[in-house]
């Protein structure tokens, strides 16, 4: 199995921290006019928002983390790494096409959907068919991660249509998608460390 550089643990671990920090600080800057329960993260990065630069800076950093993690995660299949990297590029596109200050945006919504889809599919695309693969790259955990993210996406769409807890649903899903690469990298490093110990004379 191809080894994973230890620096990938840093890039993958930074992703959820940057995402949460971005939306938390941007919400503070926006003030009580923003409702994190019902309003999406995109509202924080929309034109004219007080937290515009903070939220979009977090999106850019998140995308860079995904790209670097995809590059260094050599234990995963090529298809999975491409999907993860594509999710990183979609984060850049979200910044280039921010939501308007009011109303919706087809272009912004489209790149957001593409990014969500790629990040939801990458766990199952990254499966390593080798029986000795790290546990997070085995079929059962990978498929479970993809299914849970898909369910979370359906929950988000449901809340959007009923004008309910869309902000909560989106945060749960995006946090899960930003955390899973870190889980995979941790499992790869633990697996290679365990393998090395087992082979020692």
Short mmCIF file of N, CA, C and O in Angstrom, two decimals, residues 83-138:
data_model
loop_
_atom_site.label_atom_id
_atom_site.label_comp_id
_atom_site.label_asym_id
_atom_site.label_seq_id
_atom_site.Cartn_x
_atom_site.Cartn_y
_atom_site.Cartn_z
N UNK A 83 -12.21 13.19 -6.99
CA UNK A 83 -13.47 13.73 -6.47
C UNK A 83 -13.23 14.67 -5.30
O UNK A 83 -13.85 15.74 -5.21
N UNK A 84 -12.32 14.30 -4.40
CA UNK A 84 -12.00 15.17 -3.27
C UNK A 84 -11.38 16.48 -3.75
O UNK A 84 -11.74 17.57 -3.29
N UNK A 85 -10.46 16.39 -4.69
CA UNK A 85 -9.87 17.59 -5.26
C UNK A 85 -10.91 18.44 -5.98
O UNK A 85 -10.87 19.68 -5.92
N UNK A 86 -11.84 17.78 -6.66
CA UNK A 86 -12.92 18.52 -7.32
C UNK A 86 -13.79 19.26 -6.32
O UNK A 86 -14.26 20.37 -6.60
N UNK A 87 -14.00 18.65 -5.16
CA UNK A 87 -14.74 19.35 -4.11
C UNK A 87 -13.99 20.59 -3.64
O UNK A 87 -14.61 21.61 -3.34
N UNK A 88 -12.66 20.51 -3.60
CA UNK A 88 -11.86 21.67 -3.26
C UNK A 88 -11.98 22.78 -4.29
O UNK A 88 -12.12 23.96 -3.96
N UNK A 89 -11.96 22.40 -5.57
CA UNK A 89 -12.13 23.39 -6.63
C UNK A 89 -13.52 24.02 -6.60
O UNK A 89 -13.68 25.21 -6.90
N UNK A 90 -14.52 23.23 -6.20
CA UNK A 90 -15.88 23.77 -6.09
C UNK A 90 -15.95 24.83 -5.01
O UNK A 90 -16.71 25.81 -5.14
N UNK A 91 -15.16 24.67 -3.94
CA UNK A 91 -15.12 25.70 -2.89
C UNK A 91 -14.57 27.01 -3.45
O UNK A 91 -15.04 28.10 -3.09
N UNK A 92 -13.57 26.91 -4.33
CA UNK A 92 -13.06 28.12 -4.99
C UNK A 92 -14.16 28.76 -5.84
O UNK A 92 -14.30 29.99 -5.88
N UNK A 93 -14.91 27.92 -6.56
CA UNK A 93 -15.97 28.43 -7.43
C UNK A 93 -17.06 29.13 -6.62
O UNK A 93 -17.65 30.12 -7.08
N UNK A 94 -17.35 28.62 -5.42
CA UNK A 94 -18.34 29.26 -4.55
C UNK A 94 -17.91 30.68 -4.21
O UNK A 94 -18.73 31.60 -4.13
N UNK A 95 -16.60 30.87 -4.03
CA UNK A 95 -16.08 32.21 -3.73
C UNK A 95 -16.17 33.11 -4.97
O UNK A 95 -16.51 34.29 -4.86
N UNK A 96 -15.85 32.55 -6.13
CA UNK A 96 -15.92 33.34 -7.36
C UNK A 96 -17.35 33.70 -7.74
O UNK A 96 -17.59 34.70 -8.42
N UNK A 97 -18.31 32.88 -7.30
CA UNK A 97 -19.72 33.11 -7.61
C UNK A 97 -20.53 33.17 -6.31
O UNK A 97 -21.35 32.30 -6.04
N UNK A 98 -20.29 34.19 -5.50
CA UNK A 98 -21.00 34.27 -4.21
C UNK A 98 -22.49 34.50 -4.39
O UNK A 98 -22.95 34.96 -5.45
N UNK A 99 -23.23 34.17 -3.35
CA UNK A 99 -24.67 34.40 -3.39
C UNK A 99 -24.96 35.90 -3.39
O UNK A 99 -24.20 36.68 -2.81
N UNK A 100 -26.03 36.34 -4.04
CA UNK A 100 -26.40 37.76 -4.01
C UNK A 100 -26.89 38.16 -2.62
O UNK A 100 -27.21 37.30 -1.79
N UNK A 101 -26.96 39.45 -2.37
CA UNK A 101 -27.39 39.93 -1.05
C UNK A 101 -28.85 39.57 -0.77
O UNK A 101 -29.26 39.48 0.39
N UNK A 102 -29.64 39.37 -1.81
CA UNK A 102 -31.03 38.95 -1.64
C UNK A 102 -31.43 38.05 -2.81
O UNK A 102 -30.93 38.20 -3.92
N UNK A 103 -32.31 37.11 -2.53
CA UNK A 103 -32.73 36.18 -3.57
C UNK A 103 -31.73 35.07 -3.78
O UNK A 103 -30.74 34.95 -3.06
N UNK A 104 -31.98 34.25 -4.79
CA UNK A 104 -31.11 33.12 -5.07
C UNK A 104 -30.23 33.37 -6.28
O UNK A 104 -30.36 34.38 -6.97
N UNK A 105 -29.32 32.43 -6.52
CA UNK A 105 -28.42 32.52 -7.66
C UNK A 105 -28.25 31.12 -8.22
O UNK A 105 -27.80 30.21 -7.52
N UNK A 106 -28.63 30.95 -9.49
CA UNK A 106 -28.53 29.65 -10.12
C UNK A 106 -27.08 29.19 -10.22
O UNK A 106 -26.77 28.03 -9.95
N UNK A 107 -26.17 30.11 -10.57
CA UNK A 107 -24.76 29.74 -10.70
C UNK A 107 -24.17 29.33 -9.36
O UNK A 107 -23.45 28.34 -9.26
N UNK A 108 -24.45 30.12 -8.34
CA UNK A 108 -23.94 29.78 -7.00
C UNK A 108 -24.51 28.45 -6.53
O UNK A 108 -23.78 27.60 -6.01
N UNK A 109 -25.80 28.28 -6.71
CA UNK A 109 -26.43 27.03 -6.30
C UNK A 109 -25.88 25.83 -7.04
O UNK A 109 -25.68 24.76 -6.46
N UNK A 110 -25.59 26.02 -8.34
CA UNK A 110 -25.08 24.91 -9.15
C UNK A 110 -23.70 24.45 -8.68
O UNK A 110 -23.45 23.25 -8.53
N UNK A 111 -22.79 25.41 -8.43
CA UNK A 111 -21.45 25.01 -7.99
C UNK A 111 -21.50 24.42 -6.58
O UNK A 111 -20.72 23.51 -6.25
N UNK A 112 -22.42 24.90 -5.76
CA UNK A 112 -22.57 24.34 -4.41
C UNK A 112 -23.04 22.89 -4.49
O UNK A 112 -22.55 22.02 -3.75
N UNK A 113 -23.98 22.62 -5.40
CA UNK A 113 -24.49 21.25 -5.56
C UNK A 113 -23.39 20.33 -6.09
O UNK A 113 -23.23 19.19 -5.63
N UNK A 114 -22.61 20.83 -7.06
CA UNK A 114 -21.51 20.03 -7.60
C UNK A 114 -20.50 19.70 -6.51
O UNK A 114 -20.05 18.56 -6.37
N UNK A 115 -20.15 20.70 -5.70
CA UNK A 115 -19.21 20.48 -4.62
C UNK A 115 -19.73 19.48 -3.61
O UNK A 115 -19.00 18.57 -3.18
N UNK A 116 -20.99 19.63 -3.22
CA UNK A 116 -21.58 18.69 -2.27
C UNK A 116 -21.57 17.27 -2.83
O UNK A 116 -21.22 16.31 -2.14
N UNK A 117 -21.95 17.13 -4.10
CA UNK A 117 -22.03 15.80 -4.71
C UNK A 117 -20.65 15.13 -4.75
O UNK A 117 -20.51 13.95 -4.42
N UNK A 118 -19.63 15.88 -5.15
CA UNK A 118 -18.28 15.31 -5.21
C UNK A 118 -17.79 14.89 -3.84
O UNK A 118 -17.20 13.81 -3.67
N UNK A 119 -18.05 15.72 -2.83
CA UNK A 119 -17.58 15.40 -1.47
C UNK A 119 -18.39 14.28 -0.84
O UNK A 119 -17.90 13.58 0.05
N UNK A 120 -19.63 14.10 -1.31
CA UNK A 120 -20.44 12.98 -0.81
C UNK A 120 -20.03 11.66 -1.47
O UNK A 120 -20.08 10.60 -0.84
N UNK A 121 -19.58 11.75 -2.73
CA UNK A 121 -19.22 10.53 -3.47
C UNK A 121 -17.78 10.09 -3.24
O UNK A 121 -17.45 8.92 -3.44
N UNK A 122 -16.91 11.01 -2.83
CA UNK A 122 -15.50 10.65 -2.78
C UNK A 122 -15.20 9.49 -1.83
O UNK A 122 -14.31 8.67 -2.14
N UNK A 123 -15.90 9.34 -0.68
CA UNK A 123 -15.59 8.19 0.17
C UNK A 123 -15.75 6.85 -0.54
O UNK A 123 -14.90 5.97 -0.44
N UNK A 124 -16.85 6.69 -1.28
CA UNK A 124 -17.09 5.41 -1.95
C UNK A 124 -16.18 5.26 -3.17
O UNK A 124 -15.77 4.14 -3.52
N UNK A 125 -15.82 6.38 -3.80
CA UNK A 125 -14.91 6.30 -4.94
C UNK A 125 -13.48 6.01 -4.50
O UNK A 125 -12.67 5.52 -5.30
N UNK A 126 -13.17 6.32 -3.25
CA UNK A 126 -11.80 6.14 -2.75
C UNK A 126 -11.54 4.74 -2.21
O UNK A 126 -10.43 4.45 -1.75
N UNK A 127 -12.52 3.87 -2.26
CA UNK A 127 -12.39 2.52 -1.69
C UNK A 127 -11.18 1.79 -2.28
O UNK A 127 -10.96 1.79 -3.48
N UNK A 128 -10.43 1.18 -1.39
CA UNK A 128 -9.30 0.34 -1.77
C UNK A 128 -9.76 -1.11 -1.66
O UNK A 128 -10.11 -1.58 -0.58
N UNK A 129 -9.78 -1.81 -2.78
CA UNK A 129 -10.27 -3.19 -2.79
C UNK A 129 -9.38 -4.19 -2.08
O UNK A 129 -9.78 -5.33 -1.86
N UNK A 130 -8.20 -3.76 -1.72
CA UNK A 130 -7.27 -4.65 -1.03
C UNK A 130 -7.83 -5.00 0.35
O UNK A 130 -8.26 -4.12 1.10
N UNK A 131 -7.81 -6.26 0.70
CA UNK A 131 -8.33 -6.69 1.99
C UNK A 131 -7.56 -6.12 3.17
O UNK A 131 -8.08 -6.05 4.28
N UNK A 132 -6.34 -5.68 2.95
CA UNK A 132 -5.55 -5.13 4.03
C UNK A 132 -5.54 -3.62 4.04
O UNK A 132 -4.64 -3.00 4.63
N UNK A 133 -6.53 -2.99 3.43
CA UNK A 133 -6.58 -1.53 3.35
C UNK A 133 -6.92 -0.93 4.72
O UNK A 133 -7.51 -1.60 5.57
N UNK A 134 -6.56 0.33 4.95
CA UNK A 134 -6.99 1.01 6.18
C UNK A 134 -8.50 0.96 6.31
O UNK A 134 -9.21 0.99 5.30
N UNK A 135 -9.00 0.91 7.54
CA UNK A 135 -10.43 0.66 7.73
C UNK A 135 -11.31 1.73 7.06
O UNK A 135 -12.38 1.42 6.55
N UNK A 136 -10.87 3.00 7.01
CA UNK A 136 -11.69 4.06 6.43
C UNK A 136 -11.72 4.01 4.91
O UNK A 136 -12.49 4.76 4.28
N UNK A 137 -10.89 3.16 4.30
CA UNK A 137 -10.92 2.98 2.85
C UNK A 137 -11.53 1.64 2.46
O UNK A 137 -11.49 1.24 1.30
N UNK A 138 -12.10 0.94 3.43
CA UNK A 138 -12.77 -0.32 3.14
C UNK A 138 -14.22 -0.06 2.73
O UNK A 138 -14.78 1.00 3.03
#
